[in-house]
């Protein structure tokens, strides 16, 4: 709620025995029409989000099946070539390639599920720092809701990105924040600032890491320019102009915005590093025909490439406005990772990441939904804790 502000409600003057007047806050009970309207809207949002998640999951599973079918077809082709081979000198090479491909076909038995579990944990942790960024911008605008509610709002908002247009992310988060009496406009602006900063920092992180990878000079120059270009819009003078236009009045971001910006950058960098670590573990869990046991050096390189790839892929996927960046994210990941781990494992890793991320987001959203409805509805006073 806004600092030093009384909860909304009617104030009645009540005469006390000593003749003084005391302001008594009386909450207006919602009408039955209002309750039905809110219930209907919530139901529609839930249905739309579930449909979006179902489509994204089905698409990822179909892509996984298509890619494994391509490997199986290549193995069959090699079998035929081996059977019809007329030059015995070529047989050892073809047999070795076939066995290598057989080992790279992902099955329940050869996927490193422990690493998948660690990847899920790291991704879940990577989603939490952005809630601190959201809370920081809310505070700049004069609102300090319960931190646990901000975390729940941020967590629930992730499932909204699977709905076309990304607007559902704002609707869900602003709806949760409204339980702490945060008006729609400040809530929307805070969500925008957090998302904008997260994407900008992601682009900057990818740009900086790419500079240390063995890439062509033109890519290094593009990465540096991209990192600078992504960083500038997050500066308070620029953000103040944007939020002033949205609010229709001076947003006065300059008062505390520099601190929020600096702290927001630190939280966002931590978030991307955790997400990058999660994706690196996913890559390491997928069987490969070209990558064996990682050494310390190759493991470090894998983490760097994975972090740069997933950061850039998620930023471009977000900018595409396609639900969950479906297809776009996988294309970017396969392109960047292809030179390091091979196109097949790159695409399989991208698809597995999609599935793992969806599962983690759904589980965290379910917990957040249970928590919000248990604490902030049954015990309304908890909003002001």
Coordinates of C-alpha atoms in Angstrom, one line a residue:
X1 CA 0.0 0.0 0.0
X2 CA 1.1 3.6 -0.4
X3 CA 3.2 4.9 2.4
X4 CA 1.3 6.6 5.2
X5 CA -2.0 6.1 3.4
X6 CA -5.1 4.8 5.1
X7 CA -6.8 1.7 3.5
X8 CA -9.6 2.6 1.2
X9 CA -13.1 2.7 2.7
X10 CA -15.8 5.0 4.0
X11 CA -14.9 7.1 7.0
X12 CA -17.7 7.8 9.5
X13 CA -17.6 10.2 12.4
X14 CA -18.5 8.4 15.5
X15 CA -19.3 10.2 18.7
X16 CA -17.4 8.8 21.7
X17 CA -18.3 9.1 25.4
X18 CA -15.8 11.9 25.9
X19 CA -17.3 13.9 23.0
X20 CA -14.3 13.4 20.7
X21 CA -14.5 12.1 17.1
X22 CA -12.7 9.1 15.9
X23 CA -12.2 8.1 12.3
X24 CA -13.4 4.5 11.8
X25 CA -12.5 2.7 8.6
X26 CA -15.3 0.7 7.1
X27 CA -14.5 -1.4 4.1
X28 CA -17.1 -1.3 1.4
X29 CA -18.4 -4.9 0.8
X30 CA -18.3 -5.8 -2.9
X31 CA -21.6 -6.3 -4.6
X32 CA -22.7 -9.7 -5.8
X33 CA -22.4 -8.4 -9.4
X34 CA -18.8 -7.3 -8.7
X35 CA -18.0 -10.6 -7.2
X36 CA -19.4 -12.5 -10.2
X37 CA -17.6 -10.2 -12.6
X38 CA -14.3 -10.8 -10.9
X39 CA -14.9 -14.5 -10.8
X40 CA -15.7 -14.6 -14.5
X41 CA -12.6 -12.6 -15.4
X42 CA -10.4 -14.9 -13.3
X43 CA -11.9 -17.9 -14.9
X44 CA -11.3 -16.5 -18.4
X45 CA -7.7 -15.7 -17.5
X46 CA -7.1 -19.2 -16.1
X47 CA -8.6 -20.8 -19.2
X48 CA -6.5 -18.7 -21.6
X49 CA -3.3 -19.4 -19.7
X50 CA -4.0 -23.1 -19.5
X51 CA -4.6 -23.2 -23.3
X52 CA -1.4 -21.2 -23.9
X53 CA 0.6 -23.6 -21.7
X54 CA -0.9 -26.7 -23.3
X55 CA -0.1 -25.4 -26.8
X56 CA 3.5 -24.6 -25.8
X57 CA 4.0 -28.0 -24.2
X58 CA 2.5 -29.8 -27.2
X59 CA 4.7 -27.9 -29.6
X60 CA 7.8 -28.7 -27.5
X61 CA 7.0 -32.4 -27.4
X62 CA 6.3 -32.5 -31.1
X63 CA 9.6 -30.8 -31.8
X64 CA 11.4 -33.3 -29.6
X65 CA 9.8 -36.2 -31.4
X66 CA 10.6 -34.7 -34.8
X67 CA 14.3 -34.3 -33.9
X68 CA 14.7 -37.8 -32.5
X69 CA 13.0 -39.1 -35.6
X70 CA 15.6 -37.4 -37.8
X71 CA 18.4 -39.1 -35.8
X72 CA 16.7 -42.5 -36.2
X73 CA 16.3 -41.9 -39.9
X74 CA 20.0 -41.1 -40.2
X75 CA 20.8 -44.3 -38.4
X76 CA 18.6 -46.3 -40.7
X77 CA 20.4 -44.7 -43.7
X78 CA 23.8 -45.6 -42.4
X79 CA 22.5 -49.2 -41.8
X80 CA 21.6 -49.5 -45.4
X81 CA 24.9 -48.0 -46.5
X82 CA 26.8 -50.5 -44.4
X83 CA 24.9 -53.4 -45.9
X84 CA 25.5 -52.2 -49.4
X85 CA 29.1 -51.0 -48.8
X86 CA 31.4 -52.2 -51.6
X87 CA 34.6 -50.7 -50.1
X88 CA 35.5 -52.5 -46.9
X89 CA 37.9 -49.6 -46.0
X90 CA 35.0 -47.3 -45.4
X91 CA 33.1 -49.7 -43.1
X92 CA 34.8 -48.8 -39.8
X93 CA 34.1 -45.1 -40.2
X94 CA 30.4 -45.7 -41.1
X95 CA 30.0 -48.1 -38.2
X96 CA 31.6 -45.7 -35.7
X97 CA 29.3 -42.9 -36.9
X98 CA 26.2 -45.2 -36.6
X99 CA 27.1 -46.2 -33.1
X100 CA 27.8 -42.6 -32.2
X101 CA 24.4 -41.6 -33.4
X102 CA 22.7 -44.5 -31.6
X103 CA 24.3 -43.2 -28.4
X104 CA 23.0 -39.7 -29.0
X105 CA 19.3 -40.7 -29.3
X106 CA 17.7 -39.4 -26.1
X107 CA 16.0 -42.1 -24.1
X108 CA 14.8 -42.3 -20.5
X109 CA 17.8 -44.4 -19.7
X110 CA 20.5 -42.2 -21.1
X111 CA 19.3 -38.7 -20.1
X112 CA 21.0 -37.5 -16.9
X113 CA 17.9 -36.9 -14.8
X114 CA 19.9 -35.7 -11.8
X115 CA 21.2 -32.8 -13.9
X116 CA 17.7 -32.1 -15.1
X117 CA 16.6 -31.8 -11.5
X118 CA 19.5 -29.5 -10.7
X119 CA 18.7 -27.4 -13.8
X120 CA 15.0 -27.1 -12.7
X121 CA 16.2 -25.9 -9.2
X122 CA 18.6 -23.4 -10.7
X123 CA 15.9 -22.1 -13.0
X124 CA 13.4 -21.7 -10.2
X125 CA 16.0 -19.8 -8.2
X126 CA 16.7 -17.7 -11.3
X127 CA 13.1 -16.5 -11.4
X128 CA 13.2 -15.0 -7.9
X129 CA 15.6 -12.1 -8.2
X130 CA 13.3 -10.3 -10.7
X131 CA 10.7 -10.1 -7.9
X132 CA 13.2 -7.9 -6.0
X133 CA 13.4 -5.7 -9.0
X134 CA 9.7 -5.4 -9.2
X135 CA 9.5 -4.5 -5.5
X136 CA 12.2 -1.9 -6.0
X137 CA 10.3 -0.1 -8.7
X138 CA 7.0 -0.2 -6.7
X139 CA 8.8 1.4 -3.9
X140 CA 10.1 4.2 -6.2
X141 CA 6.5 4.9 -7.1
X142 CA 5.5 5.0 -3.5
X143 CA 4.1 1.6 -2.8
X144 CA 5.6 -1.1 -0.4
X145 CA 3.4 -4.2 -0.6
X146 CA 4.2 -7.4 1.3
X147 CA 7.4 -8.9 -0.2
X148 CA 5.9 -12.3 -0.3
X149 CA 3.0 -10.9 -2.4
X150 CA 5.4 -9.3 -4.8
X151 CA 7.2 -12.6 -5.2
X152 CA 3.9 -14.4 -5.8
X153 CA 2.8 -11.8 -8.4
X154 CA 6.1 -12.1 -10.2
X155 CA 5.9 -15.9 -10.2
X156 CA 2.3 -16.1 -11.4
X157 CA 3.1 -13.6 -14.2
X158 CA 5.5 -16.1 -15.9
X159 CA 2.6 -18.3 -17.0
X160 CA 1.0 -15.3 -18.7
X161 CA 3.8 -15.1 -21.3
X162 CA 2.4 -18.2 -23.1
X163 CA -0.7 -16.1 -24.1
X164 CA -0.3 -14.1 -27.4
X165 CA 0.8 -10.5 -27.0
X166 CA 2.4 -10.8 -23.5
X167 CA -0.3 -8.6 -22.1
X168 CA -1.5 -11.4 -19.8
X169 CA 1.8 -11.1 -17.8
X170 CA 0.8 -7.5 -16.8
X171 CA -2.8 -8.5 -16.2
X172 CA -1.8 -11.3 -13.8
X173 CA 0.8 -9.4 -11.9
X174 CA -1.2 -6.2 -11.6
X175 CA -4.2 -8.3 -10.4
X176 CA -2.2 -9.9 -7.6
X177 CA -0.7 -6.6 -6.6
X178 CA -4.2 -5.1 -6.4
X179 CA -4.7 -7.2 -3.2
X180 CA -2.2 -4.9 -1.6
X181 CA -4.2 -1.8 -2.7
X182 CA -1.6 -1.0 -5.5
X183 CA -3.6 0.8 -8.2
X184 CA -3.5 -0.6 -11.7
X185 CA -1.4 2.1 -13.3
X186 CA 1.5 2.1 -10.9
X187 CA 1.4 -1.7 -10.9
X188 CA 1.5 -1.8 -14.7
X189 CA 4.4 0.7 -14.8
X190 CA 6.4 -1.3 -12.2
X191 CA 5.8 -4.5 -14.2
X192 CA 6.9 -2.8 -17.4
X193 CA 10.1 -1.4 -15.7
X194 CA 11.0 -4.8 -14.3
X195 CA 10.5 -6.6 -17.6
X196 CA 12.2 -3.9 -19.6
X197 CA 15.2 -4.0 -17.3
X198 CA 15.4 -7.8 -17.2
X199 CA 15.4 -7.9 -21.0
X200 CA 18.0 -5.1 -21.3
X201 CA 20.3 -6.7 -18.8
X202 CA 19.9 -10.1 -20.6
X203 CA 21.0 -8.5 -23.8
X204 CA 23.9 -6.8 -22.1
X205 CA 25.0 -10.1 -20.3
X206 CA 24.9 -11.9 -23.7
X207 CA 26.9 -9.2 -25.3
X208 CA 29.6 -9.1 -22.7
X209 CA 30.0 -12.9 -22.6
X210 CA 30.1 -13.2 -26.4
X211 CA 33.1 -10.8 -26.4
X212 CA 35.1 -13.6 -24.6
X213 CA 34.1 -16.4 -26.9
X214 CA 35.9 -17.5 -30.1
X215 CA 33.5 -15.7 -32.4
X216 CA 34.1 -13.7 -35.6
X217 CA 35.1 -10.0 -35.2
X218 CA 31.9 -8.7 -36.6
X219 CA 29.9 -10.7 -34.0
X220 CA 32.1 -9.3 -31.2
X221 CA 31.5 -5.7 -32.4
X222 CA 27.8 -6.3 -32.7
X223 CA 27.8 -7.8 -29.2
X224 CA 29.5 -4.7 -27.7
X225 CA 27.2 -2.3 -29.5
X226 CA 24.2 -4.4 -28.5
X227 CA 25.3 -4.4 -24.8
X228 CA 25.7 -0.6 -24.9
X229 CA 22.4 -0.1 -26.7
X230 CA 20.5 -2.3 -24.3
X231 CA 22.0 -0.6 -21.2
X232 CA 21.2 3.0 -22.1
X233 CA 17.4 2.8 -22.0
X234 CA 17.5 1.5 -18.4
X235 CA 19.0 4.8 -17.1
X236 CA 16.6 6.8 -14.9
X237 CA 16.4 9.9 -17.2
X238 CA 15.1 7.7 -20.0
X239 CA 12.8 5.7 -17.8
X240 CA 11.4 8.9 -16.3
X241 CA 10.4 10.2 -19.7
X242 CA 8.7 6.9 -20.5
X243 CA 6.8 6.6 -17.2
X244 CA 5.8 10.3 -17.3
X245 CA 4.1 9.7 -20.6
X246 CA 2.4 6.6 -19.3
X247 CA 1.2 8.3 -16.1
X248 CA 0.3 11.6 -17.8
X249 CA 2.2 13.5 -15.1
X250 CA 5.8 13.7 -13.8
X251 CA 6.6 10.3 -12.4
X252 CA 9.4 11.8 -10.2
X253 CA 11.5 8.7 -10.8
X254 CA 14.7 10.7 -10.3
X255 CA 14.3 10.7 -6.5
X256 CA 15.1 7.0 -5.8
X257 CA 15.4 5.7 -9.4
X258 CA 19.2 5.6 -9.5
X259 CA 19.4 3.3 -6.5
X260 CA 16.6 1.1 -7.9
X261 CA 18.3 1.0 -11.2
X262 CA 21.7 -0.1 -9.7
X263 CA 20.1 -2.7 -7.4
X264 CA 17.9 -3.8 -10.2
X265 CA 20.9 -4.5 -12.5
X266 CA 22.6 -6.6 -9.8
X267 CA 19.5 -8.7 -9.2
X268 CA 18.9 -9.1 -13.0
X269 CA 22.5 -10.2 -13.6
X270 CA 22.2 -12.8 -10.8
X271 CA 19.0 -14.0 -12.4
X272 CA 20.6 -14.4 -15.8
X273 CA 23.6 -16.2 -14.4
X274 CA 21.4 -18.7 -12.6
X275 CA 19.2 -19.2 -15.7
X276 CA 22.4 -19.7 -17.8
X277 CA 23.7 -22.3 -15.2
X278 CA 20.4 -24.1 -15.5
X279 CA 20.6 -24.2 -19.3
X280 CA 24.2 -25.5 -19.1
X281 CA 23.1 -28.3 -16.9
X282 CA 20.3 -29.2 -19.4
X283 CA 22.9 -29.3 -22.2
X284 CA 25.1 -31.6 -20.1
X285 CA 22.1 -33.9 -19.4
X286 CA 21.4 -34.6 -23.1
X287 CA 23.4 -37.5 -24.8
X288 CA 25.6 -36.3 -27.6
X289 CA 27.5 -37.8 -30.5
X290 CA 30.1 -35.0 -30.5
X291 CA 30.6 -34.1 -26.9
X292 CA 32.0 -36.4 -24.3
X293 CA 32.8 -35.9 -20.6
X294 CA 33.4 -32.2 -19.9
X295 CA 36.7 -31.2 -18.6
X296 CA 37.1 -28.1 -16.4
X297 CA 37.9 -25.9 -19.4
X298 CA 35.2 -27.2 -21.7
X299 CA 32.7 -27.0 -18.8
X300 CA 33.6 -23.3 -18.3
X301 CA 33.2 -22.7 -22.0
X302 CA 29.9 -24.6 -22.0
X303 CA 28.6 -22.4 -19.2
X304 CA 29.6 -19.2 -20.9
X305 CA 28.1 -20.3 -24.3
X306 CA 24.9 -21.5 -22.6
X307 CA 24.5 -18.3 -20.6
X308 CA 25.0 -16.1 -23.6
X309 CA 22.8 -18.2 -25.8
X310 CA 19.8 -18.5 -23.4
X311 CA 20.0 -14.8 -22.5
X312 CA 19.9 -13.7 -26.1
X313 CA 17.3 -16.3 -27.1
X314 CA 14.9 -15.3 -24.3
X315 CA 15.3 -11.6 -25.1
X316 CA 14.7 -12.1 -28.8
X317 CA 11.8 -14.5 -28.1
X318 CA 10.2 -11.9 -25.8
X319 CA 10.6 -9.2 -28.4
X320 CA 8.9 -11.4 -31.0
X321 CA 5.7 -11.3 -29.0
X322 CA 5.1 -14.9 -29.9
X323 CA 3.7 -16.8 -26.9
X324 CA 6.6 -18.0 -24.9
X325 CA 8.9 -17.1 -27.8
X326 CA 8.0 -20.5 -29.3
X327 CA 10.2 -21.5 -32.2
X328 CA 12.1 -18.2 -32.1
X329 CA 14.0 -19.2 -28.9
X330 CA 14.9 -22.6 -30.3
X331 CA 16.1 -21.1 -33.5
X332 CA 18.4 -18.7 -31.8
X333 CA 19.7 -21.3 -29.4
X334 CA 20.4 -23.8 -32.2
X335 CA 22.2 -21.1 -34.2
X336 CA 24.5 -19.9 -31.3
X337 CA 25.1 -23.3 -29.8
X338 CA 25.6 -25.2 -33.1
X339 CA 29.2 -24.3 -33.5
X340 CA 30.0 -25.5 -29.9
X341 CA 28.0 -28.7 -29.4
X342 CA 26.6 -29.5 -32.8
X343 CA 23.2 -28.6 -34.2
X344 CA 21.4 -31.8 -33.1
X345 CA 22.3 -31.6 -29.4
X346 CA 21.7 -27.8 -29.5
X347 CA 18.2 -28.2 -30.7
X348 CA 17.4 -31.1 -28.4
X349 CA 18.8 -29.0 -25.5
X350 CA 16.6 -26.0 -26.5
X351 CA 13.5 -28.2 -26.6
X352 CA 14.3 -29.8 -23.2
X353 CA 14.9 -26.4 -21.7
X354 CA 11.4 -25.4 -23.0
X355 CA 9.8 -28.4 -21.2
X356 CA 11.8 -28.0 -18.0
X357 CA 11.1 -24.2 -17.8
X358 CA 7.3 -24.8 -18.4
X359 CA 7.2 -27.4 -15.6
X360 CA 9.1 -25.2 -13.1
X361 CA 7.0 -22.2 -13.9
X362 CA 3.8 -24.2 -13.5
X363 CA 4.8 -25.7 -10.2
X364 CA 5.9 -22.3 -8.8
X365 CA 2.8 -20.6 -10.1
X366 CA 0.6 -23.3 -8.5
X367 CA 2.4 -22.7 -5.1
X368 CA 2.1 -18.9 -5.5
X369 CA -1.6 -19.2 -6.4
X370 CA -2.3 -21.4 -3.3
X371 CA -0.3 -19.0 -1.1
X372 CA -2.1 -15.8 -2.4
X373 CA -5.6 -17.3 -2.1
X374 CA -4.8 -18.8 1.4
X375 CA -3.2 -15.7 3.0
X376 CA -4.3 -12.7 1.1
X377 CA -8.0 -13.6 0.8
X378 CA -8.8 -15.6 4.0
X379 CA -6.7 -13.1 6.0
X380 CA -7.1 -9.7 4.4
X381 CA -5.1 -8.0 7.1
X382 CA -2.0 -9.9 6.0
X383 CA -1.8 -7.5 3.0
X384 CA -0.4 -4.9 5.4
X385 CA 2.1 -7.1 7.2

